[in-house]
Amino acid sequence: MKKLVITSLLIAGSLLAESSSSFEGRKGVAPATDSLYLKECGSCHFAYQPGLLPSRSWVKVMENLSDHFGTDASVEGADSSKILKYLKDNSTEKFKNYKKTKSIYDSIATTETPIAVTKTRYFVQKHREIGCELIKQKEVKSLSNCMACHTKADKGSYSEREINIPNYGRWEDE
Amino acid sequence: MVKAVVALLMVVSFMQAYELNAQMKDFMNSLLTEAKKQNPNLKEFDYARGEKIFTAEQIGKKGNKISCVTCHTADLSKKGLNENTNKVIEPLSPSANSKRFSDVKEVKKWLRRNFKDVYNREGSAQEQGDVVTYIINKK
C-alpha cells in the first residue's frame, strides 16, 4: 500500500513538473483560435496572433478599421465588439509565458501604442539584417507578410529553423 | 447507387449555382426598389454598366491606379491576389465558388469596403445592383 501511494505521488509529481515547465517555457506566441477573428481579419491578411500586440494597440486598430493601413476593413458593430474582446483577452499582457510575446511586450514602452507588430522594437531589431530585395520581391512584398518566410507562423511558431525565405532559403542569425 | 446520387446532387447544385438564393433575391429586390426611387426611369440592373464599374480604373487612396480587376483579376472564375497583403482571394464568381453571393451580410460588407477602396465612396443602390449582376452572370 505504502509503495502504491509513493508511486502515485511520484507520478503525480512528475506530471505536475512537466506541465508547469511547458507552461513557463513556451516558445513563439499562442496561436490565434477565434473563428470570427480568423474569418474577418484572416480573409485579407495573415491572422496576426493577439499576443503580438498589447491591449491598447488592439483598441486603436479596431477603432480605425475604416482606414486600416489605407484600406476599408470596417466590420459591423456587434462583430467588431466580439473581435476586440478576443484580442484584448489574448493580448501580450496575457501571454507573457510565451517567449516571443514576452520579448515583444518588453520592447514596447508604456508610452507607445504601436498599431503593427512590424513597428515594435523587438520586431525591427530581429528583421534589420534582411535585405530590401528579399522583402520587396513579389513572393513577400512586405515584412507584415509573416507566412512568406515563417512557414509555421500560422501555428504561432516563429523559430529560426522554420524560416524559408523565397529565392534565398534558410536564415541563420549569427 | 450512393455514388450516382451524390454525382446527381453535385450536377444539380452546379446548375443552380447561378441562381441566387432567397435572401440574396430579397436583397437584390430591395436594392432595385431603392435604385428606382433615386432614378424613376430605371427598369432593371444592367450587366454592361456593372462591367464598367468593375473594370474602370480609378486613382486609389495611395495615388496608384486601381479597379476591382486589380485584385480579383478579369477572369472571375480564377483566384485573385490582395495587392497589399499578398493573400490569395478565392474566385469571385459563384459558378466557381458557391459560397459567393450566398450571404447578404457578407455581400453588403464587401460592397461597402470595396467601393470605398476603389471609388473612395460607397456605391449607390443602382451601382451595387449593376456590379453584382455583372459578377454573377459573367461567363
JSON list of N, CA and C in Angstrom, two decimals, chain A residues 39-40 42-46 69-76 79 138-141 145, chain B residues 61-62 81-89 103 105-106 109-110 112-114 116-117:
[
{"chain": "A", "resi": 39, "resn": "LYS", "atom": "N", "xyz": [-11.86, 34.54, -39.54]},
{"chain": "A", "resi": 39, "resn": "LYS", "atom": "CA", "xyz": [-12.62, 34.80, -40.76]},
{"chain": "A", "resi": 39, "resn": "LYS", "atom": "C", "xyz": [-12.54, 36.28, -41.15]},
{"chain": "A", "resi": 40, "resn": "GLU", "atom": "N", "xyz": [-12.85, 37.16, -40.20]},
{"chain": "A", "resi": 40, "resn": "GLU", "atom": "CA", "xyz": [-12.95, 38.57, -40.55]},
{"chain": "A", "resi": 40, "resn": "GLU", "atom": "C", "xyz": [-11.60, 39.21, -40.86]},
{"chain": "A", "resi": 42, "resn": "GLY", "atom": "N", "xyz": [-8.54, 37.36, -41.10]},
{"chain": "A", "resi": 42, "resn": "GLY", "atom": "CA", "xyz": [-7.69, 36.48, -41.89]},
{"chain": "A", "resi": 42, "resn": "GLY", "atom": "C", "xyz": [-8.10, 36.37, -43.35]},
{"chain": "A", "resi": 43, "resn": "SER", "atom": "N", "xyz": [-9.24, 36.95, -43.73]},
{"chain": "A", "resi": 43, "resn": "SER", "atom": "CA", "xyz": [-9.62, 36.85, -45.14]},
{"chain": "A", "resi": 43, "resn": "SER", "atom": "C", "xyz": [-8.79, 37.79, -46.01]},
{"chain": "A", "resi": 44, "resn": "CYS", "atom": "N", "xyz": [-8.26, 38.86, -45.42]},
{"chain": "A", "resi": 44, "resn": "CYS", "atom": "CA", "xyz": [-7.43, 39.79, -46.21]},
{"chain": "A", "resi": 44, "resn": "CYS", "atom": "C", "xyz": [-5.94, 39.65, -45.94]},
{"chain": "A", "resi": 45, "resn": "HIS", "atom": "N", "xyz": [-5.60, 39.27, -44.73]},
{"chain": "A", "resi": 45, "resn": "HIS", "atom": "CA", "xyz": [-4.17, 39.20, -44.41]},
{"chain": "A", "resi": 45, "resn": "HIS", "atom": "C", "xyz": [-3.91, 38.10, -43.38]},
{"chain": "A", "resi": 46, "resn": "PHE", "atom": "N", "xyz": [-2.63, 37.84, -43.15]},
{"chain": "A", "resi": 46, "resn": "PHE", "atom": "CA", "xyz": [-2.25, 36.87, -42.14]},
{"chain": "A", "resi": 46, "resn": "PHE", "atom": "C", "xyz": [-2.95, 37.22, -40.82]},
{"chain": "A", "resi": 69, "resn": "PHE", "atom": "N", "xyz": [-4.64, 50.72, -42.59]},
{"chain": "A", "resi": 69, "resn": "PHE", "atom": "CA", "xyz": [-3.46, 50.70, -43.47]},
{"chain": "A", "resi": 69, "resn": "PHE", "atom": "C", "xyz": [-3.86, 51.03, -44.92]},
{"chain": "A", "resi": 70, "resn": "GLY", "atom": "N", "xyz": [-4.74, 52.04, -45.05]},
{"chain": "A", "resi": 70, "resn": "GLY", "atom": "CA", "xyz": [-5.13, 52.50, -46.37]},
{"chain": "A", "resi": 70, "resn": "GLY", "atom": "C", "xyz": [-6.30, 51.75, -47.00]},
{"chain": "A", "resi": 71, "resn": "THR", "atom": "N", "xyz": [-6.86, 50.80, -46.27]},
{"chain": "A", "resi": 71, "resn": "THR", "atom": "CA", "xyz": [-7.96, 50.01, -46.82]},
{"chain": "A", "resi": 71, "resn": "THR", "atom": "C", "xyz": [-9.16, 50.08, -45.87]},
{"chain": "A", "resi": 72, "resn": "ASP", "atom": "N", "xyz": [-10.37, 50.05, -46.47]},
{"chain": "A", "resi": 72, "resn": "ASP", "atom": "CA", "xyz": [-11.57, 49.99, -45.63]},
{"chain": "A", "resi": 72, "resn": "ASP", "atom": "C", "xyz": [-11.77, 48.56, -45.16]},
{"chain": "A", "resi": 73, "resn": "ALA", "atom": "N", "xyz": [-11.63, 48.34, -43.88]},
{"chain": "A", "resi": 73, "resn": "ALA", "atom": "CA", "xyz": [-11.77, 46.99, -43.32]},
{"chain": "A", "resi": 73, "resn": "ALA", "atom": "C", "xyz": [-12.86, 46.99, -42.27]},
{"chain": "A", "resi": 74, "resn": "SER", "atom": "N", "xyz": [-13.83, 47.91, -42.40]},
{"chain": "A", "resi": 74, "resn": "SER", "atom": "CA", "xyz": [-14.84, 48.06, -41.36]},
{"chain": "A", "resi": 74, "resn": "SER", "atom": "C", "xyz": [-15.66, 46.78, -41.17]},
{"chain": "A", "resi": 75, "resn": "VAL", "atom": "N", "xyz": [-15.98, 46.53, -39.90]},
{"chain": "A", "resi": 75, "resn": "VAL", "atom": "CA", "xyz": [-16.76, 45.36, -39.51]},
{"chain": "A", "resi": 75, "resn": "VAL", "atom": "C", "xyz": [-17.95, 45.89, -38.74]},
{"chain": "A", "resi": 76, "resn": "GLU", "atom": "N", "xyz": [-19.12, 45.29, -38.92]},
{"chain": "A", "resi": 76, "resn": "GLU", "atom": "CA", "xyz": [-20.31, 45.82, -38.25]},
{"chain": "A", "resi": 76, "resn": "GLU", "atom": "C", "xyz": [-20.19, 45.71, -36.72]},
{"chain": "A", "resi": 79, "resn": "ASP", "atom": "N", "xyz": [-19.99, 42.40, -34.39]},
{"chain": "A", "resi": 79, "resn": "ASP", "atom": "CA", "xyz": [-18.81, 41.59, -34.71]},
{"chain": "A", "resi": 79, "resn": "ASP", "atom": "C", "xyz": [-17.53, 42.29, -34.26]},
{"chain": "A", "resi": 138, "resn": "LYS", "atom": "N", "xyz": [8.15, 39.81, -55.17]},
{"chain": "A", "resi": 138, "resn": "LYS", "atom": "CA", "xyz": [6.70, 39.60, -55.25]},
{"chain": "A", "resi": 138, "resn": "LYS", "atom": "C", "xyz": [6.18, 38.49, -54.33]},
{"chain": "A", "resi": 139, "resn": "GLU", "atom": "N", "xyz": [7.01, 37.53, -53.99]},
{"chain": "A", "resi": 139, "resn": "GLU", "atom": "CA", "xyz": [6.58, 36.46, -53.09]},
{"chain": "A", "resi": 139, "resn": "GLU", "atom": "C", "xyz": [6.42, 36.93, -51.65]},
{"chain": "A", "resi": 140, "resn": "VAL", "atom": "N", "xyz": [7.02, 38.07, -51.32]},
{"chain": "A", "resi": 140, "resn": "VAL", "atom": "CA", "xyz": [6.97, 38.55, -49.93]},
{"chain": "A", "resi": 140, "resn": "VAL", "atom": "C", "xyz": [6.23, 39.90, -49.86]},
{"chain": "A", "resi": 141, "resn": "LYS", "atom": "N", "xyz": [6.74, 40.87, -50.56]},
{"chain": "A", "resi": 141, "resn": "LYS", "atom": "CA", "xyz": [6.16, 42.22, -50.67]},
{"chain": "A", "resi": 141, "resn": "LYS", "atom": "C", "xyz": [6.32, 43.10, -49.45]},
{"chain": "A", "resi": 145, "resn": "ASN", "atom": "N", "xyz": [3.98, 40.27, -44.06]},
{"chain": "A", "resi": 145, "resn": "ASN", "atom": "CA", "xyz": [3.53, 39.00, -44.64]},
{"chain": "A", "resi": 145, "resn": "ASN", "atom": "C", "xyz": [4.28, 37.83, -43.99]},
{"chain": "B", "resi": 61, "resn": "LYS", "atom": "N", "xyz": [-6.44, 55.43, -53.09]},
{"chain": "B", "resi": 61, "resn": "LYS", "atom": "CA", "xyz": [-6.04, 56.28, -51.97]},
{"chain": "B", "resi": 61, "resn": "LYS", "atom": "C", "xyz": [-4.54, 56.51, -51.91]},
{"chain": "B", "resi": 62, "resn": "LYS", "atom": "N", "xyz": [-3.79, 55.56, -52.45]},
{"chain": "B", "resi": 62, "resn": "LYS", "atom": "CA", "xyz": [-2.34, 55.70, -52.40]},
{"chain": "B", "resi": 62, "resn": "LYS", "atom": "C", "xyz": [-1.79, 56.33, -53.67]},
{"chain": "B", "resi": 81, "resn": "LEU", "atom": "N", "xyz": [-5.52, 38.02, -56.04]},
{"chain": "B", "resi": 81, "resn": "LEU", "atom": "CA", "xyz": [-4.47, 38.27, -55.06]},
{"chain": "B", "resi": 81, "resn": "LEU", "atom": "C", "xyz": [-4.64, 39.67, -54.48]},
{"chain": "B", "resi": 82, "resn": "ASN", "atom": "N", "xyz": [-4.70, 39.76, -53.15]},
{"chain": "B", "resi": 82, "resn": "ASN", "atom": "CA", "xyz": [-4.79, 41.07, -52.50]},
{"chain": "B", "resi": 82, "resn": "ASN", "atom": "C", "xyz": [-3.47, 41.81, -52.73]},
{"chain": "B", "resi": 83, "resn": "GLU", "atom": "N", "xyz": [-3.58, 42.95, -53.40]},
{"chain": "B", "resi": 83, "resn": "GLU", "atom": "CA", "xyz": [-2.42, 43.75, -53.78]},
{"chain": "B", "resi": 83, "resn": "GLU", "atom": "C", "xyz": [-1.54, 44.14, -52.60]},
{"chain": "B", "resi": 84, "resn": "ASN", "atom": "N", "xyz": [-2.17, 44.46, -51.48]},
{"chain": "B", "resi": 84, "resn": "ASN", "atom": "CA", "xyz": [-1.42, 44.97, -50.33]},
{"chain": "B", "resi": 84, "resn": "ASN", "atom": "C", "xyz": [-0.80, 43.87, -49.49]},
{"chain": "B", "resi": 85, "resn": "THR", "atom": "N", "xyz": [-1.51, 42.76, -49.35]},
{"chain": "B", "resi": 85, "resn": "THR", "atom": "CA", "xyz": [-1.07, 41.76, -48.37]},
{"chain": "B", "resi": 85, "resn": "THR", "atom": "C", "xyz": [-0.57, 40.46, -48.98]},
{"chain": "B", "resi": 86, "resn": "ASN", "atom": "N", "xyz": [-0.72, 40.32, -50.30]},
{"chain": "B", "resi": 86, "resn": "ASN", "atom": "CA", "xyz": [-0.31, 39.08, -50.99]},
{"chain": "B", "resi": 86, "resn": "ASN", "atom": "C", "xyz": [-1.16, 37.88, -50.62]},
{"chain": "B", "resi": 87, "resn": "LYS", "atom": "N", "xyz": [-2.31, 38.11, -50.02]},
{"chain": "B", "resi": 87, "resn": "LYS", "atom": "CA", "xyz": [-3.17, 36.98, -49.64]},
{"chain": "B", "resi": 87, "resn": "LYS", "atom": "C", "xyz": [-4.03, 36.58, -50.84]},
{"chain": "B", "resi": 88, "resn": "VAL", "atom": "N", "xyz": [-4.12, 35.28, -51.06]},
{"chain": "B", "resi": 88, "resn": "VAL", "atom": "CA", "xyz": [-4.93, 34.76, -52.16]},
{"chain": "B", "resi": 88, "resn": "VAL", "atom": "C", "xyz": [-6.40, 35.04, -51.90]},
{"chain": "B", "resi": 89, "resn": "ILE", "atom": "N", "xyz": [-7.11, 35.48, -52.95]},
{"chain": "B", "resi": 89, "resn": "ILE", "atom": "CA", "xyz": [-8.55, 35.73, -52.85]},
{"chain": "B", "resi": 89, "resn": "ILE", "atom": "C", "xyz": [-9.25, 34.63, -53.64]},
{"chain": "B", "resi": 103, "resn": "ASP", "atom": "N", "xyz": [-24.57, 34.95, -48.91]},
{"chain": "B", "resi": 103, "resn": "ASP", "atom": "CA", "xyz": [-24.81, 35.51, -47.58]},
{"chain": "B", "resi": 103, "resn": "ASP", "atom": "C", "xyz": [-24.88, 37.04, -47.69]},
{"chain": "B", "resi": 105, "resn": "LYS", "atom": "N", "xyz": [-25.18, 39.41, -45.58]},
{"chain": "B", "resi": 105, "resn": "LYS", "atom": "CA", "xyz": [-24.33, 40.17, -44.67]},
{"chain": "B", "resi": 105, "resn": "LYS", "atom": "C", "xyz": [-22.91, 40.31, -45.26]},
{"chain": "B", "resi": 106, "resn": "GLU", "atom": "N", "xyz": [-22.38, 39.22, -45.79]},
{"chain": "B", "resi": 106, "resn": "GLU", "atom": "CA", "xyz": [-21.04, 39.24, -46.40]},
{"chain": "B", "resi": 106, "resn": "GLU", "atom": "C", "xyz": [-21.03, 40.14, -47.64]},
{"chain": "B", "resi": 109, "resn": "LYS", "atom": "N", "xyz": [-21.09, 43.77, -46.74]},
{"chain": "B", "resi": 109, "resn": "LYS", "atom": "CA", "xyz": [-19.81, 44.17, -46.16]},
{"chain": "B", "resi": 109, "resn": "LYS", "atom": "C", "xyz": [-18.77, 44.42, -47.24]},
{"chain": "B", "resi": 110, "resn": "TRP", "atom": "N", "xyz": [-18.67, 43.48, -48.18]},
{"chain": "B", "resi": 110, "resn": "TRP", "atom": "CA", "xyz": [-17.63, 43.62, -49.21]},
{"chain": "B", "resi": 110, "resn": "TRP", "atom": "C", "xyz": [-17.96, 44.71, -50.22]},
{"chain": "B", "resi": 112, "resn": "ARG", "atom": "N", "xyz": [-19.51, 47.46, -49.50]},
{"chain": "B", "resi": 112, "resn": "ARG", "atom": "CA", "xyz": [-19.19, 48.71, -48.79]},
{"chain": "B", "resi": 112, "resn": "ARG", "atom": "C", "xyz": [-17.67, 48.95, -48.79]},
{"chain": "B", "resi": 113, "resn": "ARG", "atom": "N", "xyz": [-16.93, 47.94, -48.38]},
{"chain": "B", "resi": 113, "resn": "ARG", "atom": "CA", "xyz": [-15.48, 48.09, -48.28]},
{"chain": "B", "resi": 113, "resn": "ARG", "atom": "C", "xyz": [-14.84, 48.33, -49.64]},
{"chain": "B", "resi": 114, "resn": "ASN", "atom": "N", "xyz": [-15.21, 47.52, -50.62]},
{"chain": "B", "resi": 114, "resn": "ASN", "atom": "CA", "xyz": [-14.50, 47.57, -51.90]},
{"chain": "B", "resi": 114, "resn": "ASN", "atom": "C", "xyz": [-14.85, 48.80, -52.72]},
{"chain": "B", "resi": 116, "resn": "LYS", "atom": "N", "xyz": [-15.42, 51.62, -51.36]},
{"chain": "B", "resi": 116, "resn": "LYS", "atom": "CA", "xyz": [-14.63, 52.67, -50.70]},
{"chain": "B", "resi": 116, "resn": "LYS", "atom": "C", "xyz": [-13.16, 52.58, -51.10]},
{"chain": "B", "resi": 117, "resn": "ASP", "atom": "N", "xyz": [-12.66, 51.38, -51.25]},
{"chain": "B", "resi": 117, "resn": "ASP", "atom": "CA", "xyz": [-11.25, 51.24, -51.64]},
{"chain": "B", "resi": 117, "resn": "ASP", "atom": "C", "xyz": [-11.01, 51.68, -53.08]}
]
